[in-house]
mmCIF file of C-alpha atoms and ligand atoms in Angstrom:
data_model
loop_
_atom_site.group_PDB
_atom_site.id
_atom_site.type_symbol
_atom_site.label_atom_id
_atom_site.label_comp_id
_atom_site.label_asym_id
_atom_site.label_seq_id
_atom_site.Cartn_x
_atom_site.Cartn_y
_atom_site.Cartn_z
ATOM 1 C CA MET A 91 -25.027 -1.709 7.864
ATOM 2 C CA ASN A 92 -23.372 0.985 5.688
ATOM 3 C CA ILE A 93 -20.039 2.533 6.725
ATOM 4 C CA LEU A 94 -18.364 5.719 5.416
ATOM 5 C CA GLY A 95 -14.653 5.265 5.223
ATOM 6 C CA ILE A 96 -12.274 8.260 5.086
ATOM 7 C CA GLU A 97 -8.631 7.842 4.039
ATOM 8 C CA THR A 98 -6.058 10.679 3.911
ATOM 9 C CA SER A 99 -2.994 9.050 5.185
ATOM 10 C CA CYS A 100 -0.588 10.172 2.317
ATOM 11 C CA ASP A 101 -1.611 11.941 -0.937
ATOM 12 C CA GLU A 102 -4.877 10.250 -1.789
ATOM 13 C CA CYS A 103 -7.857 11.846 -0.599
ATOM 14 C CA SER A 104 -10.566 9.160 -0.611
ATOM 15 C CA VAL A 105 -13.857 8.424 0.733
ATOM 16 C CA ALA A 106 -16.008 5.426 0.280
ATOM 17 C CA VAL A 107 -19.365 3.769 1.297
ATOM 18 C CA VAL A 108 -19.334 0.235 1.937
ATOM 19 C CA ALA A 109 -22.387 -2.165 2.735
ATOM 20 C CA GLU A 110 -21.759 -5.164 5.263
ATOM 21 C CA GLY A 111 -17.838 -4.865 4.723
ATOM 22 C CA LYS A 112 -18.231 -6.131 1.197
ATOM 23 C CA THR A 113 -20.370 -4.190 -1.286
ATOM 24 C CA ILE A 114 -18.771 -1.118 -2.458
ATOM 25 C CA LEU A 115 -21.433 1.476 -3.050
ATOM 26 C CA SER A 116 -18.977 4.307 -3.840
ATOM 27 C CA ASN A 117 -15.176 4.844 -3.699
ATOM 28 C CA ILE A 118 -14.054 8.178 -4.586
ATOM 29 C CA VAL A 119 -10.020 8.515 -4.992
ATOM 30 C CA ALA A 120 -9.058 12.214 -5.397
ATOM 31 C CA SER A 121 -5.305 11.719 -6.358
ATOM 32 C CA GLN A 122 -2.874 14.724 -5.585
ATOM 33 C CA VAL A 123 -0.222 13.194 -7.583
ATOM 34 C CA GLU A 124 -0.071 15.799 -10.160
ATOM 35 C CA ARG A 125 0.423 18.308 -7.397
ATOM 36 C CA HIS A 126 3.513 16.500 -6.087
ATOM 37 C CA ALA A 127 5.009 15.640 -9.347
ATOM 38 C CA PRO A 128 7.108 18.454 -9.692
ATOM 39 C CA TRP A 129 9.044 17.645 -6.348
ATOM 40 C CA ASN A 130 9.434 14.102 -7.372
ATOM 41 C CA GLY A 131 7.867 12.883 -4.199
ATOM 42 C CA VAL A 132 4.987 13.613 -1.614
ATOM 43 C CA VAL A 133 5.500 17.047 -0.079
ATOM 44 C CA PRO A 134 3.798 16.651 3.392
ATOM 45 C CA GLU A 135 2.532 20.239 3.807
ATOM 46 C CA ILE A 136 0.980 20.524 0.202
ATOM 47 C CA ALA A 137 -0.531 16.959 1.045
ATOM 48 C CA SER A 138 -2.344 18.155 4.364
ATOM 49 C CA ARG A 139 -3.453 21.427 2.942
ATOM 50 C CA LEU A 140 -5.185 19.734 -0.282
ATOM 51 C CA HIS A 141 -6.742 17.396 2.150
ATOM 52 C CA VAL A 142 -8.164 20.233 3.860
ATOM 53 C CA GLU A 143 -9.432 21.730 0.683
ATOM 54 C CA TRP A 144 -10.760 18.559 -0.901
ATOM 55 C CA ILE A 145 -12.162 16.330 1.959
ATOM 56 C CA ASP A 146 -15.702 17.823 2.251
ATOM 57 C CA GLU A 147 -16.273 17.812 -1.584
ATOM 58 C CA VAL A 148 -14.862 14.305 -1.731
ATOM 59 C CA THR A 149 -17.175 13.006 1.023
ATOM 60 C CA SER A 150 -20.210 14.728 -0.562
ATOM 61 C CA GLN A 151 -19.501 12.838 -3.899
ATOM 62 C CA ALA A 152 -19.143 9.654 -2.070
ATOM 63 C CA LEU A 153 -22.422 9.956 -0.465
ATOM 64 C CA LYS A 154 -23.928 11.108 -3.567
ATOM 65 C CA ALA A 155 -22.515 8.132 -5.567
ATOM 66 C CA SER A 156 -23.913 5.687 -3.031
ATOM 67 C CA GLY A 157 -27.294 7.051 -3.263
ATOM 68 C CA LEU A 158 -27.402 7.418 0.605
ATOM 69 C CA SER A 159 -27.539 10.312 3.096
ATOM 70 C CA LEU A 160 -25.335 10.709 6.067
ATOM 71 C CA GLU A 161 -28.088 11.184 8.406
ATOM 72 C CA THR A 162 -30.280 8.258 7.424
ATOM 73 C CA GLY A 163 -28.391 5.888 5.370
ATOM 74 C CA ILE A 164 -24.983 5.833 7.062
ATOM 75 C CA ASN A 165 -24.707 3.710 10.140
ATOM 76 C CA GLY A 166 -20.930 4.275 11.064
ATOM 77 C CA ILE A 167 -17.937 6.071 10.101
ATOM 78 C CA ALA A 168 -14.145 4.682 9.754
ATOM 79 C CA VAL A 169 -11.235 6.795 9.380
ATOM 80 C CA THR A 170 -7.309 6.014 9.084
ATOM 81 C CA TYR A 171 -5.587 7.143 11.983
ATOM 82 C CA ARG A 172 -2.264 5.563 11.585
ATOM 83 C CA PRO A 173 0.408 5.065 10.121
ATOM 84 C CA GLY A 174 1.263 7.972 7.545
ATOM 85 C CA LEU A 175 2.048 11.643 7.213
ATOM 86 C CA ILE A 176 0.806 13.196 10.410
ATOM 87 C CA GLY A 177 -0.714 16.333 8.911
ATOM 88 C CA SER A 178 -2.436 14.409 6.425
ATOM 89 C CA LEU A 179 -3.838 11.988 8.954
ATOM 90 C CA LEU A 180 -4.850 14.735 11.168
ATOM 91 C CA VAL A 181 -7.376 16.190 8.516
ATOM 92 C CA GLY A 182 -9.111 13.014 7.963
ATOM 93 C CA LEU A 183 -9.223 12.070 11.544
ATOM 94 C CA SER A 184 -10.502 15.507 12.718
ATOM 95 C CA TYR A 185 -12.910 15.665 9.920
ATOM 96 C CA ALA A 186 -14.355 12.131 10.763
ATOM 97 C CA LYS A 187 -14.715 13.248 14.356
ATOM 98 C CA GLY A 188 -16.551 16.226 13.415
ATOM 99 C CA LEU A 189 -18.890 14.474 11.187
ATOM 100 C CA ALA A 190 -19.661 11.760 13.607
ATOM 101 C CA TRP A 191 -20.076 14.163 16.332
ATOM 102 C CA ALA A 192 -22.515 16.168 14.375
ATOM 103 C CA ALA A 193 -24.689 13.410 12.845
ATOM 104 C CA ASP A 194 -24.433 11.501 16.130
ATOM 105 C CA LYS A 195 -22.848 8.340 14.258
ATOM 106 C CA SER A 196 -20.477 5.602 15.726
ATOM 107 C CA TRP A 197 -16.983 5.917 14.640
ATOM 108 C CA ILE A 198 -13.751 3.886 14.603
ATOM 109 C CA GLY A 199 -10.011 4.721 13.880
ATOM 110 C CA VAL A 200 -8.407 2.228 11.744
ATOM 111 C CA ASP A 201 -4.794 1.094 11.013
ATOM 112 C CA HIS A 202 -3.969 1.704 7.393
ATOM 113 C CA ILE A 203 -1.653 -1.307 7.179
ATOM 114 C CA MET A 204 -4.423 -3.653 8.451
ATOM 115 C CA ALA A 205 -6.891 -2.198 6.021
ATOM 116 C CA HIS A 206 -4.521 -2.837 3.002
ATOM 117 C CA LEU A 207 -4.637 -6.331 4.266
ATOM 118 C CA TYR A 208 -8.238 -6.209 4.284
ATOM 119 C CA ALA A 209 -8.483 -4.795 0.797
ATOM 120 C CA ALA A 210 -8.372 -8.331 -0.923
ATOM 121 C CA HIS A 211 -11.010 -9.486 1.509
ATOM 122 C CA LEU A 212 -13.647 -7.062 -0.241
ATOM 123 C CA GLU A 213 -13.708 -9.317 -3.329
ATOM 124 C CA ASN A 214 -12.567 -12.938 -2.002
ATOM 125 C CA GLU A 215 -13.391 -15.200 0.879
ATOM 126 C CA ILE A 216 -10.019 -15.766 2.414
ATOM 127 C CA ALA A 217 -9.465 -17.796 5.657
ATOM 128 C CA TYR A 218 -7.445 -16.891 8.503
ATOM 129 C CA PRO A 219 -4.586 -17.240 9.312
ATOM 130 C CA HIS A 220 -2.516 -16.047 6.259
ATOM 131 C CA LEU A 221 0.617 -14.314 5.323
ATOM 132 C CA GLY A 222 0.368 -10.574 4.298
ATOM 133 C CA LEU A 223 2.720 -8.641 2.004
ATOM 134 C CA ILE A 224 2.133 -4.808 1.904
ATOM 135 C CA VAL A 225 4.324 -3.233 -0.792
ATOM 136 C CA SER A 226 3.787 0.236 -1.492
ATOM 137 C CA GLY A 227 5.658 3.549 -1.810
ATOM 138 C CA GLY A 228 5.963 3.852 1.928
ATOM 139 C CA HIS A 229 6.083 0.395 3.107
ATOM 140 C CA THR A 230 7.554 -3.176 2.454
ATOM 141 C CA ILE A 231 5.959 -5.416 5.247
ATOM 142 C CA LEU A 232 5.858 -9.106 5.380
ATOM 143 C CA CYS A 233 3.420 -10.221 8.375
ATOM 144 C CA ARG A 234 1.390 -13.291 9.663
ATOM 145 C CA VAL A 235 -2.143 -12.234 9.990
ATOM 146 C CA GLU A 236 -4.297 -14.184 12.541
ATOM 147 C CA SER A 237 -7.468 -12.243 12.163
ATOM 148 C CA LEU A 238 -9.061 -8.986 11.129
ATOM 149 C CA ASP A 239 -7.093 -6.855 13.899
ATOM 150 C CA GLU A 240 -4.312 -9.299 14.948
ATOM 151 C CA VAL A 241 -0.969 -9.361 13.044
ATOM 152 C CA SER A 242 2.641 -9.979 13.750
ATOM 153 C CA ILE A 243 5.414 -8.561 11.731
ATOM 154 C CA LEU A 244 7.833 -11.005 10.298
ATOM 155 C CA GLY A 245 9.966 -8.654 8.323
ATOM 156 C CA ALA A 246 10.083 -5.136 6.585
ATOM 157 C CA THR A 247 12.474 -3.021 4.526
ATOM 158 C CA ILE A 248 15.578 -1.901 6.410
ATOM 159 C CA ASP A 249 15.902 1.077 3.955
ATOM 160 C CA ASP A 250 13.973 1.933 0.984
ATOM 161 C CA ALA A 251 10.533 0.797 0.420
ATOM 162 C CA CYS A 252 9.846 -1.445 -2.807
ATOM 163 C CA GLY A 253 7.675 1.089 -4.457
ATOM 164 C CA GLU A 254 10.268 3.854 -3.804
ATOM 165 C CA ALA A 255 12.993 1.879 -5.116
ATOM 166 C CA PHE A 256 10.899 1.506 -8.472
ATOM 167 C CA ASP A 257 9.970 5.262 -8.364
ATOM 168 C CA LYS A 258 13.649 6.249 -7.808
ATOM 169 C CA VAL A 259 14.872 4.232 -10.514
ATOM 170 C CA ALA A 260 11.989 5.257 -12.864
ATOM 171 C CA LYS A 261 13.204 8.976 -12.074
ATOM 172 C CA HIS A 262 16.375 8.279 -13.831
ATOM 173 C CA TYR A 263 14.327 7.232 -16.962
ATOM 174 C CA GLU A 264 12.621 10.410 -16.665
ATOM 175 C CA MET A 265 9.401 8.611 -16.199
ATOM 176 C CA GLY A 266 7.962 11.442 -13.977
ATOM 177 C CA TYR A 267 6.516 10.759 -10.236
ATOM 178 C CA PRO A 268 5.573 7.948 -9.317
ATOM 179 C CA GLY A 269 7.119 6.160 -12.171
ATOM 180 C CA GLY A 270 6.697 2.550 -10.923
ATOM 181 C CA VAL A 271 3.856 1.570 -13.142
ATOM 182 C CA LYS A 272 5.883 3.000 -16.284
ATOM 183 C CA LEU A 273 8.908 0.962 -15.345
ATOM 184 C CA ASP A 274 6.840 -1.961 -14.849
ATOM 185 C CA ALA A 275 5.408 -1.384 -18.401
ATOM 186 C CA LEU A 276 8.885 -0.971 -19.980
ATOM 187 C CA ALA A 277 10.260 -4.081 -18.169
ATOM 188 C CA GLU A 278 7.710 -6.101 -20.024
ATOM 189 C CA ASN A 279 9.694 -5.750 -23.051
ATOM 190 C CA GLY A 280 13.183 -6.586 -21.725
ATOM 191 C CA ASP A 281 15.344 -9.427 -21.008
ATOM 192 C CA SER A 282 15.216 -9.905 -17.214
ATOM 193 C CA GLY A 283 18.363 -12.055 -17.510
ATOM 194 C CA ALA A 284 20.364 -9.385 -19.161
ATOM 195 C CA PHE A 285 21.882 -8.149 -15.802
ATOM 196 C CA ASN A 286 22.337 -10.084 -12.742
ATOM 197 C CA PHE A 287 21.427 -7.691 -9.910
ATOM 198 C CA PRO A 288 22.758 -9.189 -6.473
ATOM 199 C CA GLN A 289 20.198 -9.823 -3.720
ATOM 200 C CA PRO A 290 21.290 -8.480 -0.447
ATOM 201 C CA ARG A 291 22.654 -10.549 2.322
ATOM 202 C CA LEU A 292 20.963 -9.708 5.424
ATOM 203 C CA GLY A 293 22.467 -12.547 7.648
ATOM 204 C CA THR A 294 19.842 -13.724 10.230
ATOM 205 C CA ARG A 295 17.208 -11.270 9.414
ATOM 206 C CA ARG A 296 15.621 -13.814 7.057
ATOM 207 C CA TYR A 297 12.441 -12.063 6.363
ATOM 208 C CA ASP A 298 13.659 -8.498 5.846
ATOM 209 C CA PHE A 299 14.347 -6.727 2.725
ATOM 210 C CA SER A 300 16.703 -4.062 1.474
ATOM 211 C CA TYR A 301 16.182 -1.990 -1.635
ATOM 212 C CA SER A 302 18.831 0.682 -1.387
ATOM 213 C CA GLY A 303 21.510 -1.103 -2.899
ATOM 214 C CA LEU A 304 19.480 -2.580 -5.729
ATOM 215 C CA LYS A 305 18.113 0.702 -6.725
ATOM 216 C CA THR A 306 21.636 2.283 -6.842
ATOM 217 C CA ALA A 307 23.029 -0.749 -8.841
ATOM 218 C CA ALA A 308 20.295 -0.406 -11.481
ATOM 219 C CA ILE A 309 20.776 3.590 -11.557
ATOM 220 C CA ASN A 310 24.593 3.171 -11.947
ATOM 221 C CA GLN A 311 23.926 0.522 -14.719
ATOM 222 C CA LEU A 312 21.650 2.899 -16.487
ATOM 223 C CA GLU A 313 24.074 5.796 -16.101
ATOM 224 C CA LYS A 314 27.020 3.531 -17.406
ATOM 225 C CA PHE A 315 24.787 2.636 -20.360
ATOM 226 C CA ARG A 316 24.182 6.300 -21.357
ATOM 227 C CA THR A 317 27.565 7.700 -20.877
ATOM 228 C CA LYS A 318 29.834 4.850 -22.260
ATOM 229 C CA ARG A 319 27.288 3.500 -24.857
ATOM 230 C CA THR A 320 27.767 -0.271 -23.674
ATOM 231 C CA GLU A 321 25.872 -2.863 -25.340
ATOM 232 C CA ALA A 322 23.395 -2.721 -22.625
ATOM 233 C CA SER A 323 19.743 -1.805 -23.281
ATOM 234 C CA SER A 324 17.817 0.310 -20.694
ATOM 235 C CA THR A 325 14.710 -1.839 -21.244
ATOM 236 C CA ASN A 326 16.915 -4.872 -20.263
ATOM 237 C CA ILE A 327 18.053 -2.982 -17.294
ATOM 238 C CA ALA A 328 14.355 -2.228 -16.260
ATOM 239 C CA ALA A 329 13.506 -5.872 -16.747
ATOM 240 C CA SER A 330 16.257 -7.109 -14.742
ATOM 241 C CA PHE A 331 15.908 -4.547 -11.850
ATOM 242 C CA ARG A 332 12.256 -5.538 -11.631
ATOM 243 C CA LYS A 333 13.100 -9.141 -11.664
ATOM 244 C CA ALA A 334 15.467 -8.684 -8.856
ATOM 245 C CA ALA A 335 12.985 -6.340 -6.843
ATOM 246 C CA ILE A 336 10.027 -8.772 -7.047
ATOM 247 C CA ASP A 337 12.131 -11.969 -6.367
ATOM 248 C CA MET A 338 13.264 -10.406 -3.202
ATOM 249 C CA LEU A 339 9.654 -10.424 -2.370
ATOM 250 C CA ILE A 340 9.041 -13.957 -3.454
ATOM 251 C CA SER A 341 11.963 -15.459 -1.797
ATOM 252 C CA ARG A 342 10.943 -14.072 1.708
ATOM 253 C CA LEU A 343 7.401 -14.831 1.172
ATOM 254 C CA LYS A 344 8.147 -18.679 0.374
ATOM 255 C CA LEU A 345 10.634 -18.898 3.359
ATOM 256 C CA ALA A 346 7.808 -17.644 5.629
ATOM 257 C CA ALA A 347 5.322 -20.057 3.913
ATOM 258 C CA LYS A 348 7.769 -22.812 4.625
ATOM 259 C CA ASP A 349 8.770 -21.818 8.190
ATOM 260 C CA THR A 350 4.965 -21.116 9.229
ATOM 261 C CA GLY A 351 3.210 -23.726 6.965
ATOM 262 C CA ILE A 352 0.861 -21.228 5.795
ATOM 263 C CA ASN A 353 0.972 -20.828 1.933
ATOM 264 C CA ARG A 354 -2.199 -18.393 1.551
ATOM 265 C CA VAL A 355 -0.949 -14.860 0.955
ATOM 266 C CA VAL A 356 -2.835 -11.771 0.797
ATOM 267 C CA PHE A 357 -1.224 -8.667 -1.203
ATOM 268 C CA GLY A 358 -1.728 -5.017 -0.715
ATOM 269 C CA GLY A 359 -0.328 -1.805 -1.571
ATOM 270 C CA GLY A 360 0.460 -0.196 -4.997
ATOM 271 C CA VAL A 361 3.207 -2.411 -5.837
ATOM 272 C CA SER A 362 0.881 -5.470 -5.748
ATOM 273 C CA ALA A 363 -0.283 -4.279 -9.049
ATOM 274 C CA ASN A 364 3.099 -5.227 -10.443
ATOM 275 C CA ARG A 365 2.635 -7.368 -13.685
ATOM 276 C CA TYR A 366 5.719 -9.695 -12.817
ATOM 277 C CA LEU A 367 4.727 -10.260 -9.321
ATOM 278 C CA ARG A 368 1.161 -11.212 -10.154
ATOM 279 C CA ARG A 369 2.451 -13.790 -12.904
ATOM 280 C CA VAL A 370 4.975 -15.435 -10.658
ATOM 281 C CA VAL A 371 2.476 -15.681 -7.773
ATOM 282 C CA ASP A 372 -0.147 -17.006 -10.151
ATOM 283 C CA GLU A 373 2.174 -19.554 -11.813
ATOM 284 C CA ASP A 374 3.594 -20.676 -8.305
ATOM 285 C CA SER A 375 1.491 -23.810 -7.180
ATOM 286 C CA SER A 376 3.052 -23.611 -3.877
ATOM 287 C CA LEU A 377 1.416 -20.231 -2.982
ATOM 288 C CA GLU A 378 -2.173 -19.517 -2.735
ATOM 289 C CA GLY A 379 -2.167 -15.685 -3.771
ATOM 290 C CA TYR A 380 -4.882 -13.130 -3.280
ATOM 291 C CA PHE A 381 -4.568 -9.707 -4.942
ATOM 292 C CA PRO A 382 -6.867 -6.786 -4.728
ATOM 293 C CA SER A 383 -8.212 -5.376 -8.036
ATOM 294 C CA LEU A 384 -5.970 -2.657 -9.350
ATOM 295 C CA ASP A 385 -8.227 0.283 -7.854
ATOM 296 C CA LEU A 386 -7.842 -1.397 -4.438
ATOM 297 C CA CYS A 387 -4.221 -1.938 -4.454
ATOM 298 C CA VAL A 388 -3.805 1.869 -4.157
ATOM 299 C CA ASP A 389 -4.940 3.959 -0.980
ATOM 300 C CA ASN A 390 -8.712 3.983 -0.870
ATOM 301 C CA GLY A 391 -11.620 4.670 1.465
ATOM 302 C CA ALA A 392 -13.195 1.575 0.536
ATOM 303 C CA MET A 393 -10.770 -0.836 2.534
ATOM 304 C CA ILE A 394 -11.021 1.496 5.395
ATOM 305 C CA ALA A 395 -14.862 1.225 5.607
ATOM 306 C CA GLY A 396 -14.634 -2.507 4.812
ATOM 307 C CA LEU A 397 -12.206 -3.104 7.908
ATOM 308 C CA GLY A 398 -14.403 -0.514 10.176
ATOM 309 C CA TYR A 399 -17.503 -2.321 9.681
ATOM 310 C CA HIS A 400 -16.162 -5.270 11.181
ATOM 311 C CA LEU A 401 -14.575 -3.456 14.025
ATOM 312 C CA LEU A 402 -17.717 -1.582 14.702
ATOM 313 C CA LEU A 403 -19.836 -4.675 14.376
ATOM 314 C CA LYS A 404 -17.521 -6.144 17.249
ATOM 315 C CA GLY A 405 -18.653 -3.264 19.321
ATOM 316 C CA LYS A 406 -15.311 -1.393 19.054
ATOM 317 C CA ARG A 407 -15.387 2.483 19.181
ATOM 318 C CA SER A 408 -12.689 5.101 19.401
ATOM 319 C CA PRO A 409 -12.539 7.895 21.829
ATOM 320 C CA LEU A 410 -12.854 11.473 20.927
ATOM 321 C CA ASN A 411 -9.429 12.101 21.991
ATOM 322 C CA LEU A 412 -7.870 9.605 19.547
ATOM 323 C CA ASN A 413 -4.641 10.944 18.038
ATOM 324 C CA ALA A 414 -3.025 10.292 14.856
ATOM 325 C CA GLN A 415 0.195 8.226 14.831
ATOM 326 C CA ALA A 416 2.787 8.784 12.240
ATOM 327 C CA ARG A 417 4.234 5.180 13.096
ATOM 328 C CA VAL A 418 3.288 2.320 14.770
ATOM 329 C CA SER A 419 5.329 0.825 17.586
ATOM 330 C CA LYS A 420 2.980 -1.741 19.247
ATOM 331 C CA PHE A 421 4.391 -4.376 16.957
ATOM 332 C CA LYS A 422 7.623 -5.968 17.284
ATOM 333 C CA CYS A 423 9.133 -3.952 14.217
ATOM 334 C CA PRO A 424 7.894 -0.441 13.806
ATOM 335 C CA TYR A 425 6.731 0.192 10.213
ATOM 336 C CA PRO A 426 9.661 1.831 8.250
HETATM 337 O O1 KG4 B 572 -0.016 1.955 -2.174
HETATM 338 P P1 KG4 B 572 0.262 3.245 -2.974
HETATM 339 O O2 KG4 B 572 -0.691 3.881 -3.862
HETATM 340 O O3 KG4 B 572 0.769 4.348 -1.947
HETATM 341 C C1 KG4 B 572 1.746 4.625 -1.113
HETATM 342 O O4 KG4 B 572 2.736 4.390 -1.453
HETATM 343 O O5 KG4 B 572 1.249 4.399 0.078
HETATM 344 O O6 KG4 B 572 1.547 2.847 -3.823
HETATM 345 C C2 KG4 B 572 2.216 3.637 -4.715
HETATM 346 C C3 KG4 B 572 3.418 3.003 -5.142
HETATM 347 C C4 KG4 B 572 4.432 3.930 -5.865
HETATM 348 O O7 KG4 B 572 5.700 3.767 -5.486
HETATM 349 C C5 KG4 B 572 4.153 3.290 -7.251
HETATM 350 O O8 KG4 B 572 5.305 3.639 -8.151
HETATM 351 C C6 KG4 B 572 4.140 1.796 -6.975
HETATM 352 O O9 KG4 B 572 3.019 1.852 -5.649
HETATM 353 N N1 KG4 B 572 3.584 1.074 -8.184
HETATM 354 C C7 KG4 B 572 4.043 0.203 -8.814
HETATM 355 C C8 KG4 B 572 3.101 -0.255 -9.750
HETATM 356 N N2 KG4 B 572 2.156 0.458 -9.492
HETATM 357 C C9 KG4 B 572 2.428 1.312 -8.744
HETATM 358 N N3 KG4 B 572 5.244 -0.483 -8.525
HETATM 359 C C10 KG4 B 572 5.781 -1.384 -9.374
HETATM 360 N N4 KG4 B 572 4.808 -1.897 -10.389
HETATM 361 C C11 KG4 B 572 3.691 -1.445 -10.594
HETATM 362 N N5 KG4 B 572 2.881 -1.630 -11.589
HETATM 363 ZN ZN1 ZN B 573 -1.012 2.787 1.581
#
């Protein structure tokens, strides 16, 4: 069964074709990042308007690269319908509905977070249950994953998302937007023990995260270095910030692994590309970590098609009046 997956929840316009929920036949990701860079963040109206302009061309490219035609080669369509920017979601969702209606295909709306959790499954055999850690510019979510479509949220950020904190600190380094990957690269050359950025105290919220204070502390340290010319090096600040940001993820993860007795962890989202995070997990024998390859960490249509395949196989279908949802409230903790 070949599934066409459509992802427009934020600023990536992506369409993919995946066979049997595993084999990626094509995965076109058209990034809008340069169009949002002048504003140092994603501008929702620009994002949705660009999706309107791009979606049909990106779909044609994905079909062409897969060597399949919509009419005879595609068995079903999967599309992200939540969570995300409402205007962006509506473009992909409406387009998918039109395509499915016109070509008489089954289709299914897919949860973006569940799809991130599926990304590592595209390349690995991973048993359930496992823990899941979704870390991106918009989300920092720790969950217990029972199956493809069953998850309970253990914790989430109470303020900034992890990637957002990386991007905001990177902005003060004038690294452009989004600067998380450049800050990660700079940190590789620094001494992560040079500054001791304290971890937040969240009382009984054992699995939650907070990045706002850490972000401000790193920015203040950087400004102090620039104006007062202290001994500090900006590279060491980057390394110390990165260590504190990632150690926060690791400490919650280890706590959850201890409490649940589950040490298998699936990572997803842009920050799971972080080099220090991957190293720490690889070197920690108490965790069995699964990371998607770098192009599957970011938003992409392949993870939507992959998860959609399993849902369609189970006989699930979405109604034509399925609406987009910016946030998800069915879980104990709505995504921040
Ligand atoms: O999943 P994603 O492509 O989009 C969403 O935010 O939904 O994630 C992008 C985020 C950005 O905040 C970016 O700076 C961050 O992931 N990121 C990184 C790295 N690569 C991407 N943060 C830290 N280290 C990296 N290597
Ligand atoms: Zn995402």
